[in-house]
């Protein structure tokens, strides 16, 4: 359980400004969604928390530790940040079976064999993959691969779990079930989550807090009911309506 | 009239005709080679194989080929693997420039490198030895052979790895970083296993290329008494006796079997282990920050580049400009060698003319053939079209020495019963180029057709055009970039071809490749002549490559 703090984040490639001025506090155990049309900068913000992108200015902290602050030349590389991430493409390693995929973060951190086996068994049952440990990824369905990715992100008990449009490659029915499952697992673990999506149903049904973004700016943030009842402008009203 | 036209231009007729030509030029010569060796006087015999297998010198050549090829593979892998990582996954400065520079040797004939390294490191008056002391380096050794081949063939692995690394879903590696693994650990535990099929495929290509290489072993191996299978076949064939031809043929079949084995293994690896990776949105992959290693690694790249490229090129340039070799005074430099090579002999103009004509005809013929076969291959569902790729790839993957020998045995007296004497004519050389390089054209055009949506031509068919008219008015204009690329991709290697030409050539049939070879081997004792032509070849290759890259907007070329 951890907090995440963005302070005046900017991001640009040469002349192209991606993020203008992004500040946000995320509480312990909070489920926050970044919602917006494609190209609004939501994925970039998420990837900056993991260290896969670097901010050009401002600072990012996880708990009280600054993980990125270019002015003070602070940058903690991704492998030292202890955050979990679930990718849109699943990113399940095709040359490892389910068990090895999920166990990898523990192996890298040097856990002993019996501890690895225990923790993998526990997480496998939580994501409902028991019995599939020896399967290779190409023998899994998309939904199952997504569960492997989720288990791999959770197994090392990360400070924060980052989810980058994790459900967009699944069919509608499966997506609905996964929404409930992810939210339940998040609450059971009490883990802080940042969830990137362009699907407002996902954002509204799963989140404690929604951050609506457009063109690299935060347009509005608040609880789902706040936003639904008081959209700040036409863009927000339109965006949360269009997909119904 | 209309009916005849419709039958003649029907797709089936064209496929049939194409397959017939492919059979004649791509399969029939190998069958002939085999039958002439196994049934020399009508009766079955293995005596030529026995002779070859019992000869001590051919067994030594066999062993040498194996060692040199394996050594070249090792050197190539050790160079290509770290390079591919550095050039795709890190924020090394000038990434794209380094990328195309390190791939460039792919387009240069390796025998140019052999000449360059002889100038640099021959034991008596090599340029480097005049710095480090006489005999410090000796190119005429097994390791010299491996060094020169490796410094060219690493590009096979590099290109294969770069393509695989670009294709790979970046989140596979990002997920490992977030699991706590360092960049180096990610590379060995995630990246390498996933690109392993491409790595193996590149390594096997190098194995094949080194076993088939002729120019480098002839120029560096022969003076040292190190014979490989290709140079052994050449020597046997040049003996001129029927017995020599038979021995060369038997040895060729062994080399062919070796090459086929390698290709079969390659196919199995590729079909068994190719991982399909679901790719999500194409996020730009996060580059690994090299931090304080940036400068030392950049310097390392620069040094490697100087050794692989600048030094050999410098060696050729110095040699080409030196009036007397081994004298480093300003007064010793001038364009004397250039005038001598170009204006005081009629061999050079003739060789350039021959090479240009041969390459021009071969490039035009393969591109036309590629256009038609590529269309049938990609845009029709005709039965038998899958045979196109298989047949066209046969001569391409056959060692040039073997191909040339098969062509001599098959077509010397004529093609398909038409009694034209082809032996000792440019005709035999041009059909050998055609067969060898058809695969380049076919792949480029198939690729081009694959990228054009069918509905464009369907729209023209619906408008009332026959398929032949839509070919002319729709496909041909849209295919222009691919066709130009195909033409130059054949023209470039054909213009400086050596391996096949040296066996097929005769008096008055010099080409650029054979002239350079002869100047280096026998004629020009001072070495200047070969250097002049080698230098021009490199410049021509560079210019053509730049041009291809420009017209195809970076899609083809290096």
CSV table of N, CA and C in Angstrom, one decimal, chain A residues 7-135:
chain,number,residue,atom,x,y,z
A,7,UNK,N,3.8,15.9,-9.2
A,7,UNK,CA,3.9,17.3,-8.9
A,7,UNK,C,4.3,18.0,-10.2
A,8,UNK,N,3.5,18.8,-10.8
A,8,UNK,CA,3.8,19.7,-11.9
A,8,UNK,C,4.5,18.9,-13.0
A,9,UNK,N,4.0,17.8,-13.4
A,9,UNK,CA,4.7,17.0,-14.4
A,9,UNK,C,4.5,17.6,-15.8
A,10,UNK,N,5.7,17.6,-16.5
A,10,UNK,CA,5.6,18.0,-17.9
A,10,UNK,C,6.3,16.9,-18.7
A,11,UNK,N,5.9,16.8,-20.0
A,11,UNK,CA,6.6,15.8,-20.8
A,11,UNK,C,6.5,16.3,-22.3
A,12,UNK,N,7.6,16.4,-22.9
A,12,UNK,CA,7.6,16.8,-24.3
A,12,UNK,C,8.7,16.1,-25.1
A,13,UNK,N,8.4,15.8,-26.4
A,13,UNK,CA,9.5,15.4,-27.3
A,13,UNK,C,9.8,16.5,-28.2
A,14,UNK,N,11.0,17.0,-28.0
A,14,UNK,CA,11.4,18.2,-28.8
A,14,UNK,C,10.3,19.3,-28.7
A,15,UNK,N,9.6,19.6,-29.8
A,15,UNK,CA,8.6,20.7,-29.7
A,15,UNK,C,7.3,20.2,-29.3
A,16,UNK,N,7.1,18.8,-29.4
A,16,UNK,CA,5.8,18.3,-29.2
A,16,UNK,C,5.5,18.1,-27.7
A,17,UNK,N,4.5,18.8,-27.2
A,17,UNK,CA,4.2,18.7,-25.8
A,17,UNK,C,3.1,17.7,-25.6
A,18,UNK,N,3.4,16.7,-24.7
A,18,UNK,CA,2.5,15.6,-24.5
A,18,UNK,C,1.7,15.8,-23.2
A,19,UNK,N,2.4,16.2,-22.2
A,19,UNK,CA,1.8,16.5,-20.9
A,19,UNK,C,2.1,18.0,-20.5
A,20,UNK,N,1.1,18.8,-20.2
A,20,UNK,CA,1.4,20.2,-20.0
A,20,UNK,C,1.7,20.5,-18.5
A,21,UNK,N,0.8,20.2,-17.6
A,21,UNK,CA,1.1,20.4,-16.2
A,21,UNK,C,0.2,19.5,-15.4
A,22,UNK,N,0.8,18.4,-15.0
A,22,UNK,CA,-0.1,17.4,-14.4
A,22,UNK,C,0.3,17.2,-12.9
A,23,UNK,N,-0.7,17.5,-12.0
A,23,UNK,CA,-0.5,17.3,-10.6
A,23,UNK,C,-1.6,16.4,-10.0
A,24,UNK,N,-1.3,15.5,-9.2
A,24,UNK,CA,-2.3,14.6,-8.7
A,24,UNK,C,-1.7,13.8,-7.5
A,25,UNK,N,-2.6,13.7,-6.4
A,25,UNK,CA,-2.3,12.9,-5.3
A,25,UNK,C,-3.1,11.6,-5.3
A,26,UNK,N,-2.5,10.5,-5.2
A,26,UNK,CA,-3.3,9.2,-5.1
A,26,UNK,C,-3.0,8.6,-3.7
A,27,UNK,N,-4.1,8.3,-3.0
A,27,UNK,CA,-4.0,7.8,-1.7
A,27,UNK,C,-3.7,6.3,-1.6
A,28,UNK,N,-3.3,5.8,-0.4
A,28,UNK,CA,-3.2,4.4,-0.1
A,28,UNK,C,-4.4,3.6,-0.5
A,29,UNK,N,-4.2,2.6,-1.3
A,29,UNK,CA,-5.3,1.7,-1.6
A,29,UNK,C,-6.4,2.2,-2.5
A,30,UNK,N,-6.1,3.4,-3.1
A,30,UNK,CA,-7.1,4.0,-4.0
A,30,UNK,C,-7.1,3.4,-5.4
A,31,UNK,N,-8.2,3.3,-6.0
A,31,UNK,CA,-8.3,2.9,-7.4
A,31,UNK,C,-8.6,4.1,-8.3
A,32,UNK,N,-7.6,4.5,-9.0
A,32,UNK,CA,-7.8,5.8,-9.8
A,32,UNK,C,-7.7,5.4,-11.3
A,33,UNK,N,-8.7,5.9,-12.1
A,33,UNK,CA,-8.7,5.7,-13.5
A,33,UNK,C,-8.3,7.0,-14.2
A,34,UNK,N,-7.4,6.8,-15.2
A,34,UNK,CA,-7.1,7.9,-16.2
A,34,UNK,C,-8.0,7.7,-17.4
A,35,UNK,N,-8.9,8.6,-17.6
A,35,UNK,CA,-9.9,8.4,-18.7
A,35,UNK,C,-9.8,9.5,-19.7
A,36,UNK,N,-9.8,9.1,-21.0
A,36,UNK,CA,-9.7,10.2,-22.0
A,36,UNK,C,-9.6,9.5,-23.4
A,37,UNK,N,-9.7,10.4,-24.5
A,37,UNK,CA,-9.6,9.8,-25.8
A,37,UNK,C,-8.2,9.4,-26.1
A,38,UNK,N,-7.9,8.7,-27.2
A,38,UNK,CA,-6.5,8.2,-27.4
A,38,UNK,C,-5.7,9.5,-27.8
A,39,UNK,N,-4.4,9.4,-27.3
A,39,UNK,CA,-3.5,10.5,-27.6
A,39,UNK,C,-3.6,11.6,-26.5
A,40,UNK,N,-4.4,11.4,-25.4
A,40,UNK,CA,-4.6,12.5,-24.5
A,40,UNK,C,-3.5,12.5,-23.4
A,41,UNK,N,-2.6,11.5,-23.5
A,41,UNK,CA,-1.4,11.5,-22.5
A,41,UNK,C,-1.6,10.6,-21.3
A,42,UNK,N,-2.7,9.9,-21.3
A,42,UNK,CA,-3.0,9.1,-20.1
A,42,UNK,C,-2.0,7.9,-19.9
A,43,UNK,N,-1.7,7.3,-21.0
A,43,UNK,CA,-0.7,6.2,-21.0
A,43,UNK,C,0.7,6.7,-20.6
A,44,UNK,N,1.0,7.8,-21.2
A,44,UNK,CA,2.3,8.4,-20.8
A,44,UNK,C,2.5,8.7,-19.3
A,45,UNK,N,1.4,9.2,-18.7
A,45,UNK,CA,1.4,9.5,-17.3
A,45,UNK,C,1.6,8.2,-16.5
A,46,UNK,N,0.9,7.1,-16.9
A,46,UNK,CA,1.0,5.8,-16.3
A,46,UNK,C,2.5,5.3,-16.4
A,47,UNK,N,3.0,5.4,-17.6
A,47,UNK,CA,4.3,4.8,-17.8
A,47,UNK,C,5.4,5.6,-17.1
A,48,UNK,N,5.1,6.9,-16.8
A,48,UNK,CA,6.1,7.6,-16.0
A,48,UNK,C,6.2,7.1,-14.6
A,49,UNK,N,5.1,6.6,-14.1
A,49,UNK,CA,5.1,6.1,-12.7
A,49,UNK,C,6.0,4.8,-12.7
A,50,UNK,N,5.9,4.0,-13.8
A,50,UNK,CA,6.7,2.8,-13.8
A,50,UNK,C,8.2,3.1,-14.1
A,51,UNK,N,8.5,4.2,-14.7
A,51,UNK,CA,9.9,4.5,-15.1
A,51,UNK,C,10.2,4.2,-16.5
A,52,UNK,N,9.1,3.7,-17.3
A,52,UNK,CA,9.3,3.4,-18.7
A,52,UNK,C,9.3,4.6,-19.6
A,53,UNK,N,8.8,5.7,-19.0
A,53,UNK,CA,8.9,7.0,-19.6
A,53,UNK,C,9.5,8.0,-18.6
A,54,UNK,N,10.2,9.0,-19.1
A,54,UNK,CA,10.7,10.0,-18.1
A,54,UNK,C,10.0,11.3,-18.3
A,55,UNK,N,9.7,11.9,-17.2
A,55,UNK,CA,9.1,13.3,-17.3
A,55,UNK,C,10.2,14.3,-17.6
A,56,UNK,N,9.8,15.4,-18.3
A,56,UNK,CA,10.8,16.4,-18.7
A,56,UNK,C,10.9,17.4,-17.5
A,57,UNK,N,9.9,17.6,-16.7
A,57,UNK,CA,10.0,18.5,-15.6
A,57,UNK,C,9.0,18.0,-14.5
A,58,UNK,N,9.1,18.5,-13.3
A,58,UNK,CA,8.3,18.1,-12.2
A,58,UNK,C,8.8,16.9,-11.5
A,59,UNK,N,8.1,16.4,-10.5
A,59,UNK,CA,8.6,15.2,-9.8
A,59,UNK,C,7.5,14.2,-9.5
A,60,UNK,N,7.9,12.9,-9.4
A,60,UNK,CA,6.9,11.8,-9.1
A,60,UNK,C,7.4,11.2,-7.9
A,61,UNK,N,6.6,10.9,-6.9
A,61,UNK,CA,7.0,10.2,-5.7
A,61,UNK,C,6.1,9.0,-5.5
A,62,UNK,N,6.7,7.9,-5.0
A,62,UNK,CA,5.9,6.8,-4.5
A,62,UNK,C,6.2,6.7,-3.0
A,63,UNK,N,5.1,6.8,-2.2
A,63,UNK,CA,5.2,7.1,-0.7
A,63,UNK,C,6.1,8.3,-0.6
A,64,UNK,N,7.1,8.3,0.3
A,64,UNK,CA,7.9,9.5,0.5
A,64,UNK,C,9.1,9.5,-0.4
A,65,UNK,N,9.3,8.5,-1.3
A,65,UNK,CA,10.5,8.5,-2.1
A,65,UNK,C,10.3,9.1,-3.4
A,66,UNK,N,11.1,10.1,-3.8
A,66,UNK,CA,11.0,10.7,-5.1
A,66,UNK,C,11.6,9.7,-6.1
A,67,UNK,N,10.9,9.2,-7.1
A,67,UNK,CA,11.4,8.3,-8.0
A,67,UNK,C,11.9,9.0,-9.3
A,68,UNK,N,11.4,10.2,-9.6
A,68,UNK,CA,11.8,10.9,-10.8
A,68,UNK,C,11.7,12.4,-10.6
A,69,UNK,N,12.8,13.1,-10.8
A,69,UNK,CA,12.8,14.5,-10.6
A,69,UNK,C,14.0,15.0,-11.5
A,70,UNK,N,13.8,15.3,-12.7
A,70,UNK,CA,14.9,15.7,-13.6
A,70,UNK,C,15.7,16.9,-13.2
A,71,UNK,N,15.0,17.9,-12.5
A,71,UNK,CA,15.7,19.1,-12.0
A,71,UNK,C,16.8,18.7,-11.0
A,72,UNK,N,16.5,17.7,-10.2
A,72,UNK,CA,17.5,17.3,-9.2
A,72,UNK,C,18.2,16.0,-9.6
A,73,UNK,N,18.1,15.7,-10.9
A,73,UNK,CA,18.8,14.5,-11.4
A,73,UNK,C,18.5,13.3,-10.7
A,74,UNK,N,17.2,13.1,-10.3
A,74,UNK,CA,16.9,11.8,-9.6
A,74,UNK,C,16.1,11.0,-10.6
A,75,UNK,N,16.5,9.8,-10.8
A,75,UNK,CA,15.7,8.9,-11.6
A,75,UNK,C,16.0,7.4,-11.2
A,76,UNK,N,14.9,6.8,-10.6
A,76,UNK,CA,15.0,5.4,-10.2
A,76,UNK,C,14.6,4.6,-11.3
A,77,UNK,N,15.5,3.6,-11.8
A,77,UNK,CA,15.1,2.8,-13.0
A,77,UNK,C,13.9,1.9,-12.7
A,78,UNK,N,13.2,1.4,-13.7
A,78,UNK,CA,12.0,0.7,-13.5
A,78,UNK,C,12.2,-0.5,-12.6
A,79,UNK,N,13.3,-1.2,-12.7
A,79,UNK,CA,13.5,-2.5,-12.0
A,79,UNK,C,13.6,-2.2,-10.5
A,80,UNK,N,13.9,-1.0,-10.1
A,80,UNK,CA,14.1,-0.7,-8.6
A,80,UNK,C,12.8,0.0,-8.0
A,81,UNK,N,11.7,0.1,-8.8
A,81,UNK,CA,10.6,0.9,-8.3
A,81,UNK,C,9.6,0.0,-7.5
A,82,UNK,N,9.7,-1.3,-7.8
A,82,UNK,CA,8.7,-2.2,-7.1
A,82,UNK,C,7.3,-1.8,-7.4
A,83,UNK,N,7.0,-1.6,-8.7
A,83,UNK,CA,5.6,-1.5,-9.1
A,83,UNK,C,5.3,-2.6,-10.1
A,84,UNK,N,4.0,-3.0,-10.1
A,84,UNK,CA,3.5,-4.1,-11.0
A,84,UNK,C,2.8,-3.4,-12.2
A,85,UNK,N,2.9,-4.1,-13.3
A,85,UNK,CA,2.2,-3.5,-14.5
A,85,UNK,C,1.5,-4.5,-15.3
A,86,UNK,N,0.3,-4.3,-15.8
A,86,UNK,CA,-0.4,-5.2,-16.7
A,86,UNK,C,-0.6,-4.4,-18.0
A,87,UNK,N,-0.1,-5.1,-19.1
A,87,UNK,CA,-0.1,-4.4,-20.4
A,87,UNK,C,-1.3,-4.8,-21.2
A,88,UNK,N,-1.6,-3.9,-22.2
A,88,UNK,CA,-2.7,-4.1,-23.1
A,88,UNK,C,-2.5,-5.4,-23.9
A,89,UNK,N,-1.2,-5.7,-24.3
A,89,UNK,CA,-0.9,-6.8,-25.1
A,89,UNK,C,-0.6,-8.0,-24.2
A,90,UNK,N,-0.9,-8.0,-23.0
A,90,UNK,CA,-0.6,-9.0,-22.0
A,90,UNK,C,0.8,-9.1,-21.7
A,91,UNK,N,1.7,-9.2,-22.7
A,91,UNK,CA,3.1,-9.3,-22.5
A,91,UNK,C,3.5,-10.6,-21.7
A,92,UNK,N,2.8,-11.6,-22.0
A,92,UNK,CA,3.1,-12.9,-21.3
A,92,UNK,C,4.2,-13.5,-22.2
A,93,UNK,N,5.3,-13.9,-21.5
A,93,UNK,CA,6.5,-14.4,-22.2
A,93,UNK,C,6.2,-15.7,-22.9
A,94,UNK,N,6.4,-15.8,-24.2
A,94,UNK,CA,5.9,-17.0,-24.9
A,94,UNK,C,6.8,-18.2,-24.7
A,95,UNK,N,8.0,-18.0,-24.2
A,95,UNK,CA,8.9,-19.1,-24.0
A,95,UNK,C,8.9,-19.7,-22.6
A,96,UNK,N,8.0,-19.2,-21.7
A,96,UNK,CA,7.9,-19.7,-20.4
A,96,UNK,C,6.5,-20.1,-20.1
A,97,UNK,N,6.3,-21.2,-19.3
A,97,UNK,CA,4.9,-21.6,-19.0
A,97,UNK,C,4.3,-20.7,-17.9
A,98,UNK,N,3.1,-21.0,-17.6
A,98,UNK,CA,2.3,-20.1,-16.7
A,98,UNK,C,3.1,-19.9,-15.4
A,99,UNK,N,3.5,-21.0,-14.8
A,99,UNK,CA,4.2,-20.9,-13.5
A,99,UNK,C,5.5,-20.0,-13.6
A,100,UNK,N,6.3,-20.3,-14.7
A,100,UNK,CA,7.5,-19.5,-14.8
A,100,UNK,C,7.3,-18.0,-15.0
A,101,UNK,N,6.2,-17.7,-15.8
A,101,UNK,CA,5.9,-16.4,-16.0
A,101,UNK,C,5.5,-15.7,-14.7
A,102,UNK,N,4.7,-16.3,-13.9
A,102,UNK,CA,4.3,-15.7,-12.7
A,102,UNK,C,5.4,-15.6,-11.7
A,103,UNK,N,6.3,-16.7,-11.7
A,103,UNK,CA,7.3,-16.7,-10.7
A,103,UNK,C,8.5,-15.8,-11.0
A,104,UNK,N,8.5,-15.3,-12.2
A,104,UNK,CA,9.7,-14.6,-12.7
A,104,UNK,C,10.1,-13.4,-11.7
A,105,UNK,N,9.2,-12.5,-11.3
A,105,UNK,CA,9.6,-11.4,-10.4
A,105,UNK,C,10.2,-11.9,-9.1
A,106,UNK,N,9.7,-13.1,-8.6
A,106,UNK,CA,10.2,-13.6,-7.4
A,106,UNK,C,11.6,-14.2,-7.6
A,107,UNK,N,11.8,-14.9,-8.7
A,107,UNK,CA,13.1,-15.4,-9.0
A,107,UNK,C,14.2,-14.3,-9.2
A,108,UNK,N,13.8,-13.3,-9.9
A,108,UNK,CA,14.7,-12.2,-10.0
A,108,UNK,C,15.1,-11.6,-8.7
A,109,UNK,N,14.2,-11.5,-7.8
A,109,UNK,CA,14.5,-11.0,-6.5
A,109,UNK,C,15.1,-12.0,-5.5
A,110,UNK,N,15.4,-13.2,-6.0
A,110,UNK,CA,16.2,-14.2,-5.2
A,110,UNK,C,15.4,-14.9,-4.1
A,111,UNK,N,14.1,-15.0,-4.2
A,111,UNK,CA,13.4,-15.8,-3.3
A,111,UNK,C,13.8,-17.3,-3.4
A,112,UNK,N,13.7,-18.1,-2.3
A,112,UNK,CA,14.0,-19.5,-2.4
A,112,UNK,C,12.8,-20.3,-3.0
A,113,UNK,N,13.1,-21.5,-3.5
A,113,UNK,CA,12.2,-22.2,-4.3
A,113,UNK,C,10.8,-22.5,-3.6
A,114,UNK,N,10.9,-22.9,-2.3
A,114,UNK,CA,9.6,-23.2,-1.7
A,114,UNK,C,8.7,-22.0,-1.5
A,115,UNK,N,9.4,-20.9,-1.2
A,115,UNK,CA,8.6,-19.6,-1.0
A,115,UNK,C,8.0,-19.2,-2.3
A,116,UNK,N,8.8,-19.4,-3.4
A,116,UNK,CA,8.2,-19.0,-4.7
A,116,UNK,C,7.0,-19.9,-5.0
A,117,UNK,N,7.1,-21.2,-4.7
A,117,UNK,CA,6.0,-22.2,-5.0
A,117,UNK,C,4.8,-21.8,-4.2
A,118,UNK,N,5.0,-21.4,-2.9
A,118,UNK,CA,3.9,-21.1,-2.1
A,118,UNK,C,3.1,-19.8,-2.6
A,119,UNK,N,3.9,-18.8,-2.9
A,119,UNK,CA,3.3,-17.6,-3.3
A,119,UNK,C,2.6,-17.7,-4.7
A,120,UNK,N,3.3,-18.4,-5.6
A,120,UNK,CA,2.7,-18.6,-6.9
A,120,UNK,C,1.3,-19.4,-6.8
A,121,UNK,N,1.4,-20.4,-5.9
A,121,UNK,CA,0.1,-21.2,-5.7
A,121,UNK,C,-1.0,-20.3,-5.2
A,122,UNK,N,-0.7,-19.5,-4.3
A,122,UNK,CA,-1.7,-18.6,-3.7
A,122,UNK,C,-2.3,-17.6,-4.8
A,123,UNK,N,-1.4,-17.0,-5.5
A,123,UNK,CA,-1.8,-16.0,-6.5
A,123,UNK,C,-2.6,-16.7,-7.6
A,124,UNK,N,-2.1,-17.9,-8.0
A,124,UNK,CA,-2.8,-18.6,-9.1
A,124,UNK,C,-4.2,-18.9,-8.7
A,125,UNK,N,-4.5,-19.2,-7.5
A,125,UNK,CA,-5.8,-19.6,-7.1
A,125,UNK,C,-6.7,-18.3,-7.0
A,126,UNK,N,-6.1,-17.2,-6.7
A,126,UNK,CA,-6.8,-15.9,-6.6
A,126,UNK,C,-7.3,-15.5,-8.0
A,127,UNK,N,-6.4,-15.7,-9.0
A,127,UNK,CA,-6.8,-15.3,-10.4
A,127,UNK,C,-7.4,-16.4,-11.1
A,128,UNK,N,-7.7,-17.5,-10.4
A,128,UNK,CA,-8.5,-18.6,-11.0
A,128,UNK,C,-7.8,-19.3,-12.2
A,129,UNK,N,-6.5,-19.6,-12.0
A,129,UNK,CA,-5.7,-20.3,-13.0
A,129,UNK,C,-5.2,-21.7,-12.5
A,130,UNK,N,-5.7,-22.1,-11.4
A,130,UNK,CA,-5.2,-23.4,-10.8
A,130,UNK,C,-5.4,-24.5,-11.8
A,131,UNK,N,-4.3,-25.3,-11.9
A,131,UNK,CA,-4.4,-26.4,-12.9
A,131,UNK,C,-3.7,-26.1,-14.2
A,132,UNK,N,-3.5,-24.8,-14.5
A,132,UNK,CA,-2.9,-24.4,-15.8
A,132,UNK,C,-1.5,-24.1,-15.7
A,133,UNK,N,-0.8,-24.3,-14.5
A,133,UNK,CA,0.5,-23.8,-14.3
A,133,UNK,C,1.5,-24.3,-15.3
A,134,UNK,N,1.3,-25.5,-15.9
A,134,UNK,CA,2.3,-26.1,-16.8
A,134,UNK,C,2.1,-25.7,-18.2
A,135,UNK,N,0.9,-25.0,-18.5
A,135,UNK,CA,0.6,-24.7,-19.9
A,135,UNK,C,1.5,-23.6,-20.4
